[in-house]
Coordinates of C-alpha atoms and ligand atoms in Angstrom, one line a residue:
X829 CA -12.9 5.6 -20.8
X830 CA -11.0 8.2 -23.0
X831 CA -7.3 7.7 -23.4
X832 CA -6.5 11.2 -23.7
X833 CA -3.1 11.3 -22.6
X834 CA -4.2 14.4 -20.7
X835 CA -7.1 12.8 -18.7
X836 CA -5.6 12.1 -15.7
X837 CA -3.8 15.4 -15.2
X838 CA -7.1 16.7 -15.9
X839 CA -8.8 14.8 -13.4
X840 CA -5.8 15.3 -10.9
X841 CA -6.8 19.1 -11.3
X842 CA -10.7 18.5 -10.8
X843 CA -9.8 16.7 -7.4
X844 CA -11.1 18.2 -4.3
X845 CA -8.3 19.8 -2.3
X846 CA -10.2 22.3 0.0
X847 CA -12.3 21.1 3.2
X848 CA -14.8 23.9 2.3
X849 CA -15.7 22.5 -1.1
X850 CA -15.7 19.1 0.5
X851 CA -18.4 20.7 3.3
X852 CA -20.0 22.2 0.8
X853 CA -20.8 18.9 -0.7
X854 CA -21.7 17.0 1.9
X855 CA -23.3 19.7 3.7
X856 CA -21.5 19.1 6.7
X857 CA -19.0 21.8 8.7
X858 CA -16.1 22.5 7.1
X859 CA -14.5 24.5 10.2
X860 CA -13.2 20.6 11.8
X861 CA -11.9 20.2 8.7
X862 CA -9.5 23.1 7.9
X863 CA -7.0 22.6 10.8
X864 CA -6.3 19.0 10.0
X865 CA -6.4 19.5 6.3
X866 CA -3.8 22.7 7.3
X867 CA -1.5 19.9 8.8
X868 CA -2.3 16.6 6.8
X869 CA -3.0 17.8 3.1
X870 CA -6.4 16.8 1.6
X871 CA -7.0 15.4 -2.0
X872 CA -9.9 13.3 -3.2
X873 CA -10.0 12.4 -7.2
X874 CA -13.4 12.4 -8.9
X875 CA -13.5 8.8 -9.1
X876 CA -12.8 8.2 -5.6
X877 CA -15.0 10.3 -4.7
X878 CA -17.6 9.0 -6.9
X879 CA -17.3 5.6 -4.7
X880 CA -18.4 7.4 -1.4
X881 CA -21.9 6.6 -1.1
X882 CA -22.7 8.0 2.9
X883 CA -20.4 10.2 5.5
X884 CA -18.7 8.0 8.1
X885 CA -18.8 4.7 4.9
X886 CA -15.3 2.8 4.5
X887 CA -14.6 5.1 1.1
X888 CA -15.2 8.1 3.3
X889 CA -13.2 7.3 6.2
X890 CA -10.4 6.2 4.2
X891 CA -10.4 10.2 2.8
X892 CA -11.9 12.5 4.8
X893 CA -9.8 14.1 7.5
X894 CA -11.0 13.5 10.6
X895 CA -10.0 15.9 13.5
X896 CA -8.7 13.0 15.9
X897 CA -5.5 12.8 13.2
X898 CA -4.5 16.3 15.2
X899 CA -4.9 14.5 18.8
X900 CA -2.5 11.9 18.3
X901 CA 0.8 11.9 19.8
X902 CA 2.4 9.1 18.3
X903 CA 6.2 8.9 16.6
X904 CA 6.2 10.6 13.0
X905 CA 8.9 8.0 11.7
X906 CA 8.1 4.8 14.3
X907 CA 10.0 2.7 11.3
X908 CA 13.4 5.2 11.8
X909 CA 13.4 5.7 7.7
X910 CA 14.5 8.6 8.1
X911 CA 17.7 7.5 9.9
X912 CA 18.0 4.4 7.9
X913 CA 18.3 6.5 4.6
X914 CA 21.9 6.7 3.7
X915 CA 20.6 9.5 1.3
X916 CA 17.3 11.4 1.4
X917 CA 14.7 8.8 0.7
X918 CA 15.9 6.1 -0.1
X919 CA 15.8 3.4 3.0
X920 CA 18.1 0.6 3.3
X921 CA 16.7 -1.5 6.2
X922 CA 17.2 -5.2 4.3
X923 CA 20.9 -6.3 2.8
X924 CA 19.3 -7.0 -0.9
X925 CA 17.1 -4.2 -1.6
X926 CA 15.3 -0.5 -0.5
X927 CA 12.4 1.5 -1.0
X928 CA 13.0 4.4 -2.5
X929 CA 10.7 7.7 -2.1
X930 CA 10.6 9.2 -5.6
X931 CA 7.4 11.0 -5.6
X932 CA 5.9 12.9 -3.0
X933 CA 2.4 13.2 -4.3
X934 CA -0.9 11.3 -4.2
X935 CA -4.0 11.5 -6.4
X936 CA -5.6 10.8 -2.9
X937 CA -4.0 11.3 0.7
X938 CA -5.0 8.2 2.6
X939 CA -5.9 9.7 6.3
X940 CA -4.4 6.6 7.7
X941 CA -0.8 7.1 5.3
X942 CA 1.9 5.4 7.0
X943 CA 4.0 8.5 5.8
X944 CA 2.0 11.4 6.7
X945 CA 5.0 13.1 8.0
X946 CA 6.1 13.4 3.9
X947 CA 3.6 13.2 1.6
X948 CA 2.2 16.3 0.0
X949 CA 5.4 18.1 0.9
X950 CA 7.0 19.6 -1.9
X951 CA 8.9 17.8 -4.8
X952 CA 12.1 15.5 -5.1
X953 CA 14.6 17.4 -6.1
X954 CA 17.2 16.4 -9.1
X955 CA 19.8 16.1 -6.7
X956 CA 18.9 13.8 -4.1
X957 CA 17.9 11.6 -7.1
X958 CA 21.1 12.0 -7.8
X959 CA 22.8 11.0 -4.9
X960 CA 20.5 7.8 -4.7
X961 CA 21.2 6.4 -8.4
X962 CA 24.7 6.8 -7.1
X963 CA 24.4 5.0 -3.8
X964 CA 22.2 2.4 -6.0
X965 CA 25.2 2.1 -8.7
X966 CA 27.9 1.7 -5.4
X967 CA 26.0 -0.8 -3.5
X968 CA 26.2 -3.8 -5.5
X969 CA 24.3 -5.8 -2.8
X970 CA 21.5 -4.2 -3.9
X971 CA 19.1 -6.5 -6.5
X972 CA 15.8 -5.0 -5.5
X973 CA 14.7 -1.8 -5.6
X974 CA 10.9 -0.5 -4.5
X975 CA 9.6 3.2 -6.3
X976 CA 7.3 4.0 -3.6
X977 CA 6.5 7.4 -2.2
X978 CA 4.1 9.0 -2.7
X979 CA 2.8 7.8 -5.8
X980 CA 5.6 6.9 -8.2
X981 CA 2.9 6.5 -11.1
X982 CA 2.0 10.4 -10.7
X983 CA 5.3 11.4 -12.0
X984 CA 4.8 12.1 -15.8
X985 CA 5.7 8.9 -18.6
X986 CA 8.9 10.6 -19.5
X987 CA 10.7 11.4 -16.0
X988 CA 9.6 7.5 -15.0
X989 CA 10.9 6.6 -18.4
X990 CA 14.0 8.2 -17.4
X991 CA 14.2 7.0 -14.0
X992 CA 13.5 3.5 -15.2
X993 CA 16.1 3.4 -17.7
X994 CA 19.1 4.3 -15.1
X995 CA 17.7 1.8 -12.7
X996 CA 18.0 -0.8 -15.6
X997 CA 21.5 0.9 -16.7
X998 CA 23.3 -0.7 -13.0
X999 CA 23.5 -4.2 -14.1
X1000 CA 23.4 -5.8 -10.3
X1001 CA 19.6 -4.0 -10.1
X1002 CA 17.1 -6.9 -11.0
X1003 CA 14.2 -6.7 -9.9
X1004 CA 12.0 -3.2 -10.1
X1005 CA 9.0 -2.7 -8.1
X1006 CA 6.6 -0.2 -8.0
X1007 CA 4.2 0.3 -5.1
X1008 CA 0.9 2.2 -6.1
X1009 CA -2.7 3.1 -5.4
X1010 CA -3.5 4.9 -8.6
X1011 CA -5.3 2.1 -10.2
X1012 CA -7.7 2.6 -7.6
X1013 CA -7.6 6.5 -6.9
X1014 CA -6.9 7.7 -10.3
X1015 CA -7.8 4.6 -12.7
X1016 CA -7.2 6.7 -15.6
X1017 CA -3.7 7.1 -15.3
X1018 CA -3.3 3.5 -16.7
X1019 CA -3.1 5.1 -20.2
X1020 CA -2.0 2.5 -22.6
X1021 CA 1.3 5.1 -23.6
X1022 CA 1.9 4.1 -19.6
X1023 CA 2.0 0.5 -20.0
X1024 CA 4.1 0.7 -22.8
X1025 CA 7.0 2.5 -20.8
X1026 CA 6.7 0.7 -18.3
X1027 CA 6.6 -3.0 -20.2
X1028 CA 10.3 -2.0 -21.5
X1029 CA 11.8 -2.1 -17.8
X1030 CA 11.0 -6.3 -16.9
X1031 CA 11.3 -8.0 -14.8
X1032 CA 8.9 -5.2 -13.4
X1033 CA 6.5 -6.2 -10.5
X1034 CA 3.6 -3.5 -9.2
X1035 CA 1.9 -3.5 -5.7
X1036 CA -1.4 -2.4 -6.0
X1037 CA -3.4 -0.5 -2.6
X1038 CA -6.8 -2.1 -2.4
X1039 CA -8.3 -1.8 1.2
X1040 CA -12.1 -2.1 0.2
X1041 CA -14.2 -4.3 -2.1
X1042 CA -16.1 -1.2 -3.1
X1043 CA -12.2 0.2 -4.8
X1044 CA -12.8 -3.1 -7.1
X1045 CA -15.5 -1.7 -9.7
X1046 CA -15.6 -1.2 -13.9
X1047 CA -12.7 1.6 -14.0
X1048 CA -10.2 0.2 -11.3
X1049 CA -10.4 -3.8 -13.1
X1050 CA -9.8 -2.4 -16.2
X1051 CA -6.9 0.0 -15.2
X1052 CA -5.4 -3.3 -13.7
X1053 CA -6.0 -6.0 -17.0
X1054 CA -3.8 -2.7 -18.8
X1055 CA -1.1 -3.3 -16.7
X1056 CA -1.8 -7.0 -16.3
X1057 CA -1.9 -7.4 -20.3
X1058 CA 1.8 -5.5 -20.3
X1059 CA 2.8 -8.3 -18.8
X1060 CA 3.5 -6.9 -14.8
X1061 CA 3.0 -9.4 -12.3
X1062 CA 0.3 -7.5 -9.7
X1063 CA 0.6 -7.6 -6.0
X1064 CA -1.6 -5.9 -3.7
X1065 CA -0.9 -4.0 0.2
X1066 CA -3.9 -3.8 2.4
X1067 CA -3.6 -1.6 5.8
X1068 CA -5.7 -3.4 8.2
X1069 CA -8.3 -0.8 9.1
X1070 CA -10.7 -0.2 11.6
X1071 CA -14.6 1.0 10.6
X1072 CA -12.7 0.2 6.8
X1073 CA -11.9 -3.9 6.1
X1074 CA -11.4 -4.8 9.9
X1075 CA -14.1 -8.1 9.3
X1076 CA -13.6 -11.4 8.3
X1077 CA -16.3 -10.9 5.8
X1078 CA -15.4 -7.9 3.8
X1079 CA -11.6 -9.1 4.2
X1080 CA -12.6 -12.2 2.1
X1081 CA -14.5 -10.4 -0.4
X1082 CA -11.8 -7.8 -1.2
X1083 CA -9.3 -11.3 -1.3
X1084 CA -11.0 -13.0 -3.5
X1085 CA -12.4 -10.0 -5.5
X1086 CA -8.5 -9.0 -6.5
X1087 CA -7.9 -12.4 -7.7
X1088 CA -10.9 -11.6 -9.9
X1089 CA -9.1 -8.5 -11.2
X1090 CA -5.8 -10.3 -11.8
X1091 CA -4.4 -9.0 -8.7
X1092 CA -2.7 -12.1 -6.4
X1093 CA -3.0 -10.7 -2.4
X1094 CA 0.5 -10.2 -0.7
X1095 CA 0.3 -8.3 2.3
X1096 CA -2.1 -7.1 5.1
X1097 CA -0.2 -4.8 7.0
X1098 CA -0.8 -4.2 10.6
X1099 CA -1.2 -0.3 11.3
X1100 CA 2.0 1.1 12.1
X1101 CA 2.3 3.2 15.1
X1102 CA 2.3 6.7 13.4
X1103 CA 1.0 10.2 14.8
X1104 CA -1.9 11.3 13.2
X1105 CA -3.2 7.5 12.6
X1106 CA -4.4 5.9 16.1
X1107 CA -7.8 5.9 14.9
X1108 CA -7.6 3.2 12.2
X1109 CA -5.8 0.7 14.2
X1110 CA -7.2 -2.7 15.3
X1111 CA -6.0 -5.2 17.9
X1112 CA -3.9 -7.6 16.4
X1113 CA -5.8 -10.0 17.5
X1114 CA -8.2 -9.0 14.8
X1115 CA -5.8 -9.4 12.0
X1116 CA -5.2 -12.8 13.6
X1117 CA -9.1 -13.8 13.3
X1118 CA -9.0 -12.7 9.6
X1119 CA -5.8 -14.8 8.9
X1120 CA -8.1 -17.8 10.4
X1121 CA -11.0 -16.5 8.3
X1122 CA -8.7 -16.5 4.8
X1123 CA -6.4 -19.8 5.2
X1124 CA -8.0 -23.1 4.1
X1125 CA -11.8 -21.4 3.6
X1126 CA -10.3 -19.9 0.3
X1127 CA -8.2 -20.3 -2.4
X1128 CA -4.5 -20.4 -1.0
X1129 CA -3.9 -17.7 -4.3
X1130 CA -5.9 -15.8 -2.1
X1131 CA -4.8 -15.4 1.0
X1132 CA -1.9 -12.9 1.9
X1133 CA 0.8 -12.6 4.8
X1134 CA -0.5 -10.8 7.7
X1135 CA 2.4 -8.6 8.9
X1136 CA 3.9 -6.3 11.5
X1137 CA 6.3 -3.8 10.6
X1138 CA 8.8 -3.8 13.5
X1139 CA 9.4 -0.7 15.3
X1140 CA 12.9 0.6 15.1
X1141 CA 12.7 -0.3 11.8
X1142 CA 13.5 -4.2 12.2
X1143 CA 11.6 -5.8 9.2
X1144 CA 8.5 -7.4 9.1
X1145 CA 7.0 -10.5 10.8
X1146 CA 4.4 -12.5 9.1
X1147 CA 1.8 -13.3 12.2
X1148 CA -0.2 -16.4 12.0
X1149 CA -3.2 -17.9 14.1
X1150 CA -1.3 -20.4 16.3
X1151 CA -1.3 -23.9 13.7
X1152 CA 1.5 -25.3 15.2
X1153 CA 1.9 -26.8 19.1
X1154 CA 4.6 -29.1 20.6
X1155 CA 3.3 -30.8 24.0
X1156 CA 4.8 -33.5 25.3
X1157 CA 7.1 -34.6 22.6
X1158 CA 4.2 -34.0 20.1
X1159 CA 3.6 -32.0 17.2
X1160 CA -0.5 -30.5 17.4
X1161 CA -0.9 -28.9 14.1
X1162 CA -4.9 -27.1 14.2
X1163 CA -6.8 -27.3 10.9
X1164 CA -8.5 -24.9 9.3
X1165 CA -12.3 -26.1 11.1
X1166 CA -10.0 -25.8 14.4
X1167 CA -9.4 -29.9 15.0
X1168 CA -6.4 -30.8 16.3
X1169 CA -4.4 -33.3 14.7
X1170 CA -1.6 -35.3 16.0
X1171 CA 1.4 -35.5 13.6
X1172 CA 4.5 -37.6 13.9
X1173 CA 7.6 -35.0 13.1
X1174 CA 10.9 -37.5 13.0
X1175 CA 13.0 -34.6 14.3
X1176 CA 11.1 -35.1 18.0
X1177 CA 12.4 -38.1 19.8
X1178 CA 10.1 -40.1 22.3
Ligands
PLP2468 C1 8.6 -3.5 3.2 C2 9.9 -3.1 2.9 C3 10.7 -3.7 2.0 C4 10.2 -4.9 1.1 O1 9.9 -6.0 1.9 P1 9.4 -7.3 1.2 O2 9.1 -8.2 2.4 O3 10.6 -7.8 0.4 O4 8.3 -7.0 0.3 C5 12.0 -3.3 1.8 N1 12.5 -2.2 2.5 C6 11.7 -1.6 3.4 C7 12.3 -0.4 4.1 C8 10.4 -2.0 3.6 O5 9.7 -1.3 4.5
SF4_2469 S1 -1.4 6.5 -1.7 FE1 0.1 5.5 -0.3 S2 1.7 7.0 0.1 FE2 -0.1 8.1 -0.8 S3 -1.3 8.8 0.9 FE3 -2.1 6.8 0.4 S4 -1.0 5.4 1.7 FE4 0.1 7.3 1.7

């Protein structure tokens, strides 16, 4: 891969943004196409592309819009961010720390984007930036903060460089997150001049957004031993998807295939309940199953939380297959295989 520092904006520009081109392609219709990708915006980077091997496969669906986004009636903001956001994106839902929206781009829209209502939309302005490094420097309950968007790794090395450096200028902020799915949409932007920005701002912890074995291959492993070999802890967010990851099997491969790639599983989210995004979700029953299908049968490292983001905006529960019983005065705790096993729990009295 070339390191040209210009790659990535390069490839950024070669990305299909118009449904006719993508038609054209595929040699499907493009007319379905233009209304939703009037509404939702469209993007797919060369590489991403490159991974789509039929119409209708997991890579595809995860891209293409898809004229059921338009028939969904759904809440835009079922998580109330935008009402929890004491200034223009940046949410404070949990005492010690917030997500903050710095970047309103992607090098691909996700169809199934838990923040279709914002993506794509226009730029951050300097002065809502502003106003959140001052509500950031003012709230010193605050130890925590999560970049997220958007795509916080599309903004160029020196305005992160800059961002980063008054994060790490309020003394109460300690740890910095950054939530991302450019190493798998746009693997180039890992430029080695990117790692080294962003290896002067530890204790600095990325989330990676891997939702399909098929985004593990030669170009997103290496964008993530760059990062890795700066020394960033990696995370990675799955969306539960259905037609995408919603089987036990495929779940397990894309587990143990980021531990492979240096990347240790934290979350599988349940869908949220936004407009536009009725199509990907599964019962949560399913993500229960899955759960079942991780813990014990795989390495621990490997297995995630499974969890549901509250609506309201209430924080997230981890959901679990049902391990632990009390009948009787007993403790039941299920193993893996599904045997019950009586244990003796010194809290319980007879
Ligand atoms: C998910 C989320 C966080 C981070 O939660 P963790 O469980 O600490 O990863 C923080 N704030 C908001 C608004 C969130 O949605
Ligand atoms: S990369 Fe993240 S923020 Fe961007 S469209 Fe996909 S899910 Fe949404």
């Amino acid at each position: 891969m070339s390191f040209n520092e210009s790659q990535w904006q390069k490839s950024l520009a070669a990305a299909i943004t118009s449904p006719d081109e993508l038609a054209e392609r595929f040699g499907t219709e493009p007319e379905p196409l233009r209304a939703v990708a009037n509404r939702y915006p469209l993007r797919i980077t060369p590489h991403y592309l490159s991974l789509i091997r039929i119409p209708g496969d997991p890579i595809w669906r995860q891209c293409v819009p898809d004229p059921v986004e338009l028939e969904d009636d759904q809440s835009e903001d079922p998580l109330c961010e935008e009402s929890l956001s004491p200034v223009p994106g940046l949410i404070h839902r949990y005492p010690d720390r917030v997500v903050w929206l710095v970047a309103n781009e992607c090098a691909v829209y996700c169809r199934f984007c838990m923040r279709k209502r914002r993506v794509g939309c226009g730029r951050t302005d300097a002065t809502s930036r502003d106003a959140a490094l001052n509500y950031l420097a003012g709230t010193p309950a605050i130890r925590d903060i999560i970049l997220s968007g958007g795509d916080p790794l599309l903004l160029p090395d020196e305005e992160l460089a800059d961002l980063l450096g008054r994060l790490r200028a309020i003394p109460h902020v300690e740890i910095i997150r950054i939530g991302t799915r450019v190493p798998v949409t746009l693997p180039e932007r890992i430029t080695p001049a990117l790692c080294q920005v962003l290896k002067r701002f530890h204790p600095l912890y990325i989330n990676t957004h891997f939702n399909h074995p098929a985004e593990i291959n030669p170009e997103s492993a290496a964008a993530c031993a760059r990062l890795a070999d700066a020394g960033i802890q990696l995370g990675n967010q799955t969306v539960l998807l259905r037609g995408v990851n919603d089987d036990p099997g495929v779940m397990r491969s894309l587990m143990t295939g980021l531990l492979k790639i240096r990347i240790r599983p934290y979350y599988i989210h349940q869908m949220d309940l936004v407009r536009g995004t009725g199509h990907f979700r599964t019962t949560v029953d399913c993500g229960i199953e899955i759960m079942a299908s991780l813990r014990g049968h795989l390495s621990g490292l490997a297995t995630p939380y499974y969890v549901i983001d509250l609506p309201g905006g209430k924080g997230k529960v981890p959901v679990l297959p049902e391990y632990v019983r009390r009948q009787n005065g007993k403790l039941l705790l299920r193993s893996y295989l599904g045997e019950v096993v009586e244990y003796s729990d010194p809290a319980i009295v007879e």
